[in-house]
Amino acid sequence: MKTLLLSVLLLLICSFGAKAQAVIPVGIWADETGESHIEIYRCGEKLCGRLVWLREPQESNTGRPKADLHNPDPSKRNMPLQNLTVLQNLRYNANSERWEDGEIYDPNNGHTYSCYMSLTKDKLEVKGYIGFAIIGRSHYWSRVRP
């Protein structure tokens, strides 16, 4: 009886883990404008993301790499946008089947918002919001490669 109970428990644990891994959005994603690609990767038990490609990576007038000009920290305003971390601390919630309680940084205005992500087929909904998710704005990214 103990062996049967242990086997069922082990099977349940494995099936939950497989489901979470089957829908994980690790890989390269194109934003809906086609102006940038974001690599989503594991950072410990959570997910993070960084800008890995920009359609126009350099300033047209200077030829220098585009920088994080709107960063609220003046000491970071010269940091290149390429490889800038824009998603942090997203944890998977099996009940809602999405990654929640994270943050998304918008280098266009220097603001950081609460964030969640949900995956459907090869589209990733990335929603940034302040306070309540219902008030936020969704973006839909397309998978470039796993």
JSON list of C-alpha atoms in Angstrom, two decimals:
[
{"chain": "A", "resi": 1, "resn": "MET", "atom": "CA", "xyz": [0.00, 0.00, 0.00]},
{"chain": "A", "resi": 2, "resn": "LYS", "atom": "CA", "xyz": [2.83, 2.41, 0.87]},
{"chain": "A", "resi": 3, "resn": "THR", "atom": "CA", "xyz": [4.55, 1.59, -2.43]},
{"chain": "A", "resi": 4, "resn": "LEU", "atom": "CA", "xyz": [1.36, 2.32, -4.38]},
{"chain": "A", "resi": 5, "resn": "LEU", "atom": "CA", "xyz": [0.83, 5.63, -2.57]},
{"chain": "A", "resi": 6, "resn": "LEU", "atom": "CA", "xyz": [4.45, 6.64, -3.13]},
{"chain": "A", "resi": 7, "resn": "SER", "atom": "CA", "xyz": [4.20, 5.72, -6.83]},
{"chain": "A", "resi": 8, "resn": "VAL", "atom": "CA", "xyz": [1.04, 7.81, -7.30]},
{"chain": "A", "resi": 9, "resn": "LEU", "atom": "CA", "xyz": [2.59, 10.76, -5.48]},
{"chain": "A", "resi": 10, "resn": "LEU", "atom": "CA", "xyz": [5.74, 10.55, -7.60]},
{"chain": "A", "resi": 11, "resn": "LEU", "atom": "CA", "xyz": [3.66, 10.36, -10.79]},
{"chain": "A", "resi": 12, "resn": "LEU", "atom": "CA", "xyz": [1.69, 13.47, -9.79]},
{"chain": "A", "resi": 13, "resn": "ILE", "atom": "CA", "xyz": [4.85, 15.43, -9.00]},
{"chain": "A", "resi": 14, "resn": "CYS", "atom": "CA", "xyz": [6.42, 14.48, -12.34]},
{"chain": "A", "resi": 15, "resn": "SER", "atom": "CA", "xyz": [3.28, 15.37, -14.30]},
{"chain": "A", "resi": 16, "resn": "PHE", "atom": "CA", "xyz": [3.08, 18.84, -12.73]},
{"chain": "A", "resi": 17, "resn": "GLY", "atom": "CA", "xyz": [6.75, 19.47, -13.48]},
{"chain": "A", "resi": 18, "resn": "ALA", "atom": "CA", "xyz": [6.37, 18.30, -17.07]},
{"chain": "A", "resi": 19, "resn": "LYS", "atom": "CA", "xyz": [3.38, 20.58, -17.64]},
{"chain": "A", "resi": 20, "resn": "ALA", "atom": "CA", "xyz": [5.25, 23.62, -16.34]},
{"chain": "A", "resi": 21, "resn": "GLN", "atom": "CA", "xyz": [8.29, 22.82, -18.46]},
{"chain": "A", "resi": 22, "resn": "ALA", "atom": "CA", "xyz": [6.21, 22.13, -21.57]},
{"chain": "A", "resi": 23, "resn": "VAL", "atom": "CA", "xyz": [4.92, 25.71, -21.67]},
{"chain": "A", "resi": 24, "resn": "ILE", "atom": "CA", "xyz": [8.02, 27.58, -20.57]},
{"chain": "A", "resi": 25, "resn": "PRO", "atom": "CA", "xyz": [8.78, 30.52, -22.92]},
{"chain": "A", "resi": 26, "resn": "VAL", "atom": "CA", "xyz": [12.57, 30.34, -22.76]},
{"chain": "A", "resi": 27, "resn": "GLY", "atom": "CA", "xyz": [14.02, 31.49, -26.07]},
{"chain": "A", "resi": 28, "resn": "ILE", "atom": "CA", "xyz": [14.15, 34.53, -28.37]},
{"chain": "A", "resi": 29, "resn": "TRP", "atom": "CA", "xyz": [10.99, 36.59, -28.95]},
{"chain": "A", "resi": 30, "resn": "ALA", "atom": "CA", "xyz": [10.27, 39.46, -31.36]},
{"chain": "A", "resi": 31, "resn": "ASP", "atom": "CA", "xyz": [8.24, 42.34, -30.03]},
{"chain": "A", "resi": 32, "resn": "GLU", "atom": "CA", "xyz": [5.10, 43.24, -31.97]},
{"chain": "A", "resi": 33, "resn": "THR", "atom": "CA", "xyz": [6.75, 46.21, -33.67]},
{"chain": "A", "resi": 34, "resn": "GLY", "atom": "CA", "xyz": [9.61, 44.11, -35.04]},
{"chain": "A", "resi": 35, "resn": "GLU", "atom": "CA", "xyz": [12.07, 46.64, -33.63]},
{"chain": "A", "resi": 36, "resn": "SER", "atom": "CA", "xyz": [13.65, 44.35, -31.01]},
{"chain": "A", "resi": 37, "resn": "HIS", "atom": "CA", "xyz": [14.21, 40.76, -29.92]},
{"chain": "A", "resi": 38, "resn": "ILE", "atom": "CA", "xyz": [14.13, 39.73, -26.28]},
{"chain": "A", "resi": 39, "resn": "GLU", "atom": "CA", "xyz": [15.80, 36.62, -24.93]},
{"chain": "A", "resi": 40, "resn": "ILE", "atom": "CA", "xyz": [13.85, 35.04, -22.09]},
{"chain": "A", "resi": 41, "resn": "TYR", "atom": "CA", "xyz": [16.01, 32.88, -19.87]},
{"chain": "A", "resi": 42, "resn": "ARG", "atom": "CA", "xyz": [16.00, 31.20, -16.48]},
{"chain": "A", "resi": 43, "resn": "CYS", "atom": "CA", "xyz": [17.38, 33.21, -13.60]},
{"chain": "A", "resi": 44, "resn": "GLY", "atom": "CA", "xyz": [17.27, 30.74, -10.75]},
{"chain": "A", "resi": 45, "resn": "GLU", "atom": "CA", "xyz": [13.69, 29.53, -10.25]},
{"chain": "A", "resi": 46, "resn": "LYS", "atom": "CA", "xyz": [12.29, 32.53, -12.13]},
{"chain": "A", "resi": 47, "resn": "LEU", "atom": "CA", "xyz": [12.44, 33.97, -15.64]},
{"chain": "A", "resi": 48, "resn": "CYS", "atom": "CA", "xyz": [14.21, 37.10, -16.81]},
{"chain": "A", "resi": 49, "resn": "GLY", "atom": "CA", "xyz": [14.66, 38.74, -20.20]},
{"chain": "A", "resi": 50, "resn": "ARG", "atom": "CA", "xyz": [17.15, 40.96, -22.01]},
{"chain": "A", "resi": 51, "resn": "LEU", "atom": "CA", "xyz": [17.28, 42.86, -25.28]},
{"chain": "A", "resi": 52, "resn": "VAL", "atom": "CA", "xyz": [19.49, 40.87, -27.65]},
{"chain": "A", "resi": 53, "resn": "TRP", "atom": "CA", "xyz": [18.73, 42.49, -31.00]},
{"chain": "A", "resi": 54, "resn": "LEU", "atom": "CA", "xyz": [17.64, 45.95, -32.14]},
{"chain": "A", "resi": 55, "resn": "ARG", "atom": "CA", "xyz": [16.64, 46.83, -35.69]},
{"chain": "A", "resi": 56, "resn": "GLU", "atom": "CA", "xyz": [18.62, 50.05, -35.26]},
{"chain": "A", "resi": 57, "resn": "PRO", "atom": "CA", "xyz": [21.28, 49.36, -32.62]},
{"chain": "A", "resi": 58, "resn": "GLN", "atom": "CA", "xyz": [23.15, 52.62, -33.21]},
{"chain": "A", "resi": 59, "resn": "GLU", "atom": "CA", "xyz": [22.28, 56.28, -33.12]},
{"chain": "A", "resi": 60, "resn": "SER", "atom": "CA", "xyz": [21.96, 57.50, -36.70]},
{"chain": "A", "resi": 61, "resn": "ASN", "atom": "CA", "xyz": [23.69, 60.82, -36.02]},
{"chain": "A", "resi": 62, "resn": "THR", "atom": "CA", "xyz": [26.69, 59.50, -34.04]},
{"chain": "A", "resi": 63, "resn": "GLY", "atom": "CA", "xyz": [27.01, 55.82, -34.94]},
{"chain": "A", "resi": 64, "resn": "ARG", "atom": "CA", "xyz": [27.32, 55.02, -31.23]},
{"chain": "A", "resi": 65, "resn": "PRO", "atom": "CA", "xyz": [25.28, 52.21, -29.66]},
{"chain": "A", "resi": 66, "resn": "LYS", "atom": "CA", "xyz": [21.83, 53.30, -28.49]},
{"chain": "A", "resi": 67, "resn": "ALA", "atom": "CA", "xyz": [21.90, 53.93, -24.78]},
{"chain": "A", "resi": 68, "resn": "ASP", "atom": "CA", "xyz": [19.40, 53.74, -21.93]},
{"chain": "A", "resi": 69, "resn": "LEU", "atom": "CA", "xyz": [18.88, 57.51, -22.00]},
{"chain": "A", "resi": 70, "resn": "HIS", "atom": "CA", "xyz": [15.70, 57.57, -19.89]},
{"chain": "A", "resi": 71, "resn": "ASN", "atom": "CA", "xyz": [17.00, 55.44, -17.02]},
{"chain": "A", "resi": 72, "resn": "PRO", "atom": "CA", "xyz": [15.97, 57.02, -13.69]},
{"chain": "A", "resi": 73, "resn": "ASP", "atom": "CA", "xyz": [19.53, 56.40, -12.46]},
{"chain": "A", "resi": 74, "resn": "PRO", "atom": "CA", "xyz": [21.72, 59.00, -14.21]},
{"chain": "A", "resi": 75, "resn": "SER", "atom": "CA", "xyz": [24.80, 56.78, -13.82]},
{"chain": "A", "resi": 76, "resn": "LYS", "atom": "CA", "xyz": [23.15, 54.14, -16.09]},
{"chain": "A", "resi": 77, "resn": "ARG", "atom": "CA", "xyz": [22.09, 56.43, -18.93]},
{"chain": "A", "resi": 78, "resn": "ASN", "atom": "CA", "xyz": [25.19, 55.63, -20.97]},
{"chain": "A", "resi": 79, "resn": "MET", "atom": "CA", "xyz": [24.64, 51.86, -20.75]},
{"chain": "A", "resi": 80, "resn": "PRO", "atom": "CA", "xyz": [23.90, 50.32, -24.18]},
{"chain": "A", "resi": 81, "resn": "LEU", "atom": "CA", "xyz": [20.39, 49.01, -24.80]},
{"chain": "A", "resi": 82, "resn": "GLN", "atom": "CA", "xyz": [21.89, 45.85, -26.30]},
{"chain": "A", "resi": 83, "resn": "ASN", "atom": "CA", "xyz": [21.81, 43.14, -23.57]},
{"chain": "A", "resi": 84, "resn": "LEU", "atom": "CA", "xyz": [19.85, 45.37, -21.19]},
{"chain": "A", "resi": 85, "resn": "THR", "atom": "CA", "xyz": [17.72, 43.37, -18.74]},
{"chain": "A", "resi": 86, "resn": "VAL", "atom": "CA", "xyz": [14.09, 44.35, -19.29]},
{"chain": "A", "resi": 87, "resn": "LEU", "atom": "CA", "xyz": [12.22, 41.47, -17.56]},
{"chain": "A", "resi": 88, "resn": "GLN", "atom": "CA", "xyz": [12.88, 40.23, -14.05]},
{"chain": "A", "resi": 89, "resn": "ASN", "atom": "CA", "xyz": [11.58, 37.89, -11.36]},
{"chain": "A", "resi": 90, "resn": "LEU", "atom": "CA", "xyz": [8.70, 36.22, -13.21]},
{"chain": "A", "resi": 91, "resn": "ARG", "atom": "CA", "xyz": [7.58, 33.11, -11.36]},
{"chain": "A", "resi": 92, "resn": "TYR", "atom": "CA", "xyz": [5.27, 30.44, -12.71]},
{"chain": "A", "resi": 93, "resn": "ASN", "atom": "CA", "xyz": [1.79, 30.15, -11.19]},
{"chain": "A", "resi": 94, "resn": "ALA", "atom": "CA", "xyz": [0.32, 26.75, -12.09]},
{"chain": "A", "resi": 95, "resn": "ASN", "atom": "CA", "xyz": [-3.19, 27.84, -11.11]},
{"chain": "A", "resi": 96, "resn": "SER", "atom": "CA", "xyz": [-3.31, 30.70, -13.63]},
{"chain": "A", "resi": 97, "resn": "GLU", "atom": "CA", "xyz": [-0.83, 29.01, -16.03]},
{"chain": "A", "resi": 98, "resn": "ARG", "atom": "CA", "xyz": [1.19, 32.18, -16.39]},
{"chain": "A", "resi": 99, "resn": "TRP", "atom": "CA", "xyz": [4.36, 33.84, -15.09]},
{"chain": "A", "resi": 100, "resn": "GLU", "atom": "CA", "xyz": [3.56, 36.52, -12.52]},
{"chain": "A", "resi": 101, "resn": "ASP", "atom": "CA", "xyz": [4.90, 38.96, -9.96]},
{"chain": "A", "resi": 102, "resn": "GLY", "atom": "CA", "xyz": [7.67, 40.15, -12.23]},
{"chain": "A", "resi": 103, "resn": "GLU", "atom": "CA", "xyz": [8.76, 43.52, -13.51]},
{"chain": "A", "resi": 104, "resn": "ILE", "atom": "CA", "xyz": [9.20, 44.93, -16.99]},
{"chain": "A", "resi": 105, "resn": "TYR", "atom": "CA", "xyz": [11.40, 47.92, -17.72]},
{"chain": "A", "resi": 106, "resn": "ASP", "atom": "CA", "xyz": [10.52, 50.21, -20.62]},
{"chain": "A", "resi": 107, "resn": "PRO", "atom": "CA", "xyz": [13.71, 51.91, -21.89]},
{"chain": "A", "resi": 108, "resn": "ASN", "atom": "CA", "xyz": [11.57, 54.28, -23.99]},
{"chain": "A", "resi": 109, "resn": "ASN", "atom": "CA", "xyz": [10.45, 56.12, -20.85]},
{"chain": "A", "resi": 110, "resn": "GLY", "atom": "CA", "xyz": [12.61, 54.74, -18.03]},
{"chain": "A", "resi": 111, "resn": "HIS", "atom": "CA", "xyz": [9.65, 53.33, -16.09]},
{"chain": "A", "resi": 112, "resn": "THR", "atom": "CA", "xyz": [9.40, 49.91, -14.48]},
{"chain": "A", "resi": 113, "resn": "TYR", "atom": "CA", "xyz": [6.01, 48.22, -14.29]},
{"chain": "A", "resi": 114, "resn": "SER", "atom": "CA", "xyz": [4.59, 45.12, -12.67]},
{"chain": "A", "resi": 115, "resn": "CYS", "atom": "CA", "xyz": [4.35, 42.36, -15.23]},
{"chain": "A", "resi": 116, "resn": "TYR", "atom": "CA", "xyz": [2.93, 38.98, -16.09]},
{"chain": "A", "resi": 117, "resn": "MET", "atom": "CA", "xyz": [3.34, 36.75, -19.15]},
{"chain": "A", "resi": 118, "resn": "SER", "atom": "CA", "xyz": [1.11, 34.06, -20.59]},
{"chain": "A", "resi": 119, "resn": "LEU", "atom": "CA", "xyz": [1.88, 31.76, -23.49]},
{"chain": "A", "resi": 120, "resn": "THR", "atom": "CA", "xyz": [-0.54, 30.54, -26.15]},
{"chain": "A", "resi": 121, "resn": "LYS", "atom": "CA", "xyz": [1.00, 28.51, -28.97]},
{"chain": "A", "resi": 122, "resn": "ASP", "atom": "CA", "xyz": [3.83, 30.71, -30.28]},
{"chain": "A", "resi": 123, "resn": "LYS", "atom": "CA", "xyz": [2.44, 34.04, -29.04]},
{"chain": "A", "resi": 124, "resn": "LEU", "atom": "CA", "xyz": [3.47, 35.45, -25.72]},
{"chain": "A", "resi": 125, "resn": "GLU", "atom": "CA", "xyz": [1.27, 38.02, -24.02]},
{"chain": "A", "resi": 126, "resn": "VAL", "atom": "CA", "xyz": [3.43, 40.36, -21.96]},
{"chain": "A", "resi": 127, "resn": "LYS", "atom": "CA", "xyz": [1.37, 42.71, -19.80]},
{"chain": "A", "resi": 128, "resn": "GLY", "atom": "CA", "xyz": [2.81, 45.64, -17.89]},
{"chain": "A", "resi": 129, "resn": "TYR", "atom": "CA", "xyz": [0.71, 47.44, -15.33]},
{"chain": "A", "resi": 130, "resn": "ILE", "atom": "CA", "xyz": [0.69, 49.71, -12.31]},
{"chain": "A", "resi": 131, "resn": "GLY", "atom": "CA", "xyz": [-1.31, 48.45, -9.36]},
{"chain": "A", "resi": 132, "resn": "PHE", "atom": "CA", "xyz": [-3.96, 46.32, -11.06]},
{"chain": "A", "resi": 133, "resn": "ALA", "atom": "CA", "xyz": [-3.40, 44.17, -14.15]},
{"chain": "A", "resi": 134, "resn": "ILE", "atom": "CA", "xyz": [-6.79, 45.13, -15.57]},
{"chain": "A", "resi": 135, "resn": "ILE", "atom": "CA", "xyz": [-5.52, 48.68, -16.08]},
{"chain": "A", "resi": 136, "resn": "GLY", "atom": "CA", "xyz": [-2.30, 47.65, -17.84]},
{"chain": "A", "resi": 137, "resn": "ARG", "atom": "CA", "xyz": [-1.21, 47.31, -21.45]},
{"chain": "A", "resi": 138, "resn": "SER", "atom": "CA", "xyz": [-0.56, 44.03, -23.26]},
{"chain": "A", "resi": 139, "resn": "HIS", "atom": "CA", "xyz": [2.01, 43.37, -25.94]},
{"chain": "A", "resi": 140, "resn": "TYR", "atom": "CA", "xyz": [2.12, 40.22, -28.04]},
{"chain": "A", "resi": 141, "resn": "TRP", "atom": "CA", "xyz": [5.50, 38.78, -28.92]},
{"chain": "A", "resi": 142, "resn": "SER", "atom": "CA", "xyz": [6.26, 36.11, -31.52]},
{"chain": "A", "resi": 143, "resn": "ARG", "atom": "CA", "xyz": [8.79, 33.34, -31.08]},
{"chain": "A", "resi": 144, "resn": "VAL", "atom": "CA", "xyz": [11.93, 33.81, -33.17]},
{"chain": "A", "resi": 145, "resn": "ARG", "atom": "CA", "xyz": [13.65, 30.66, -31.94]},
{"chain": "A", "resi": 146, "resn": "PRO", "atom": "CA", "xyz": [13.57, 28.41, -28.86]}
]
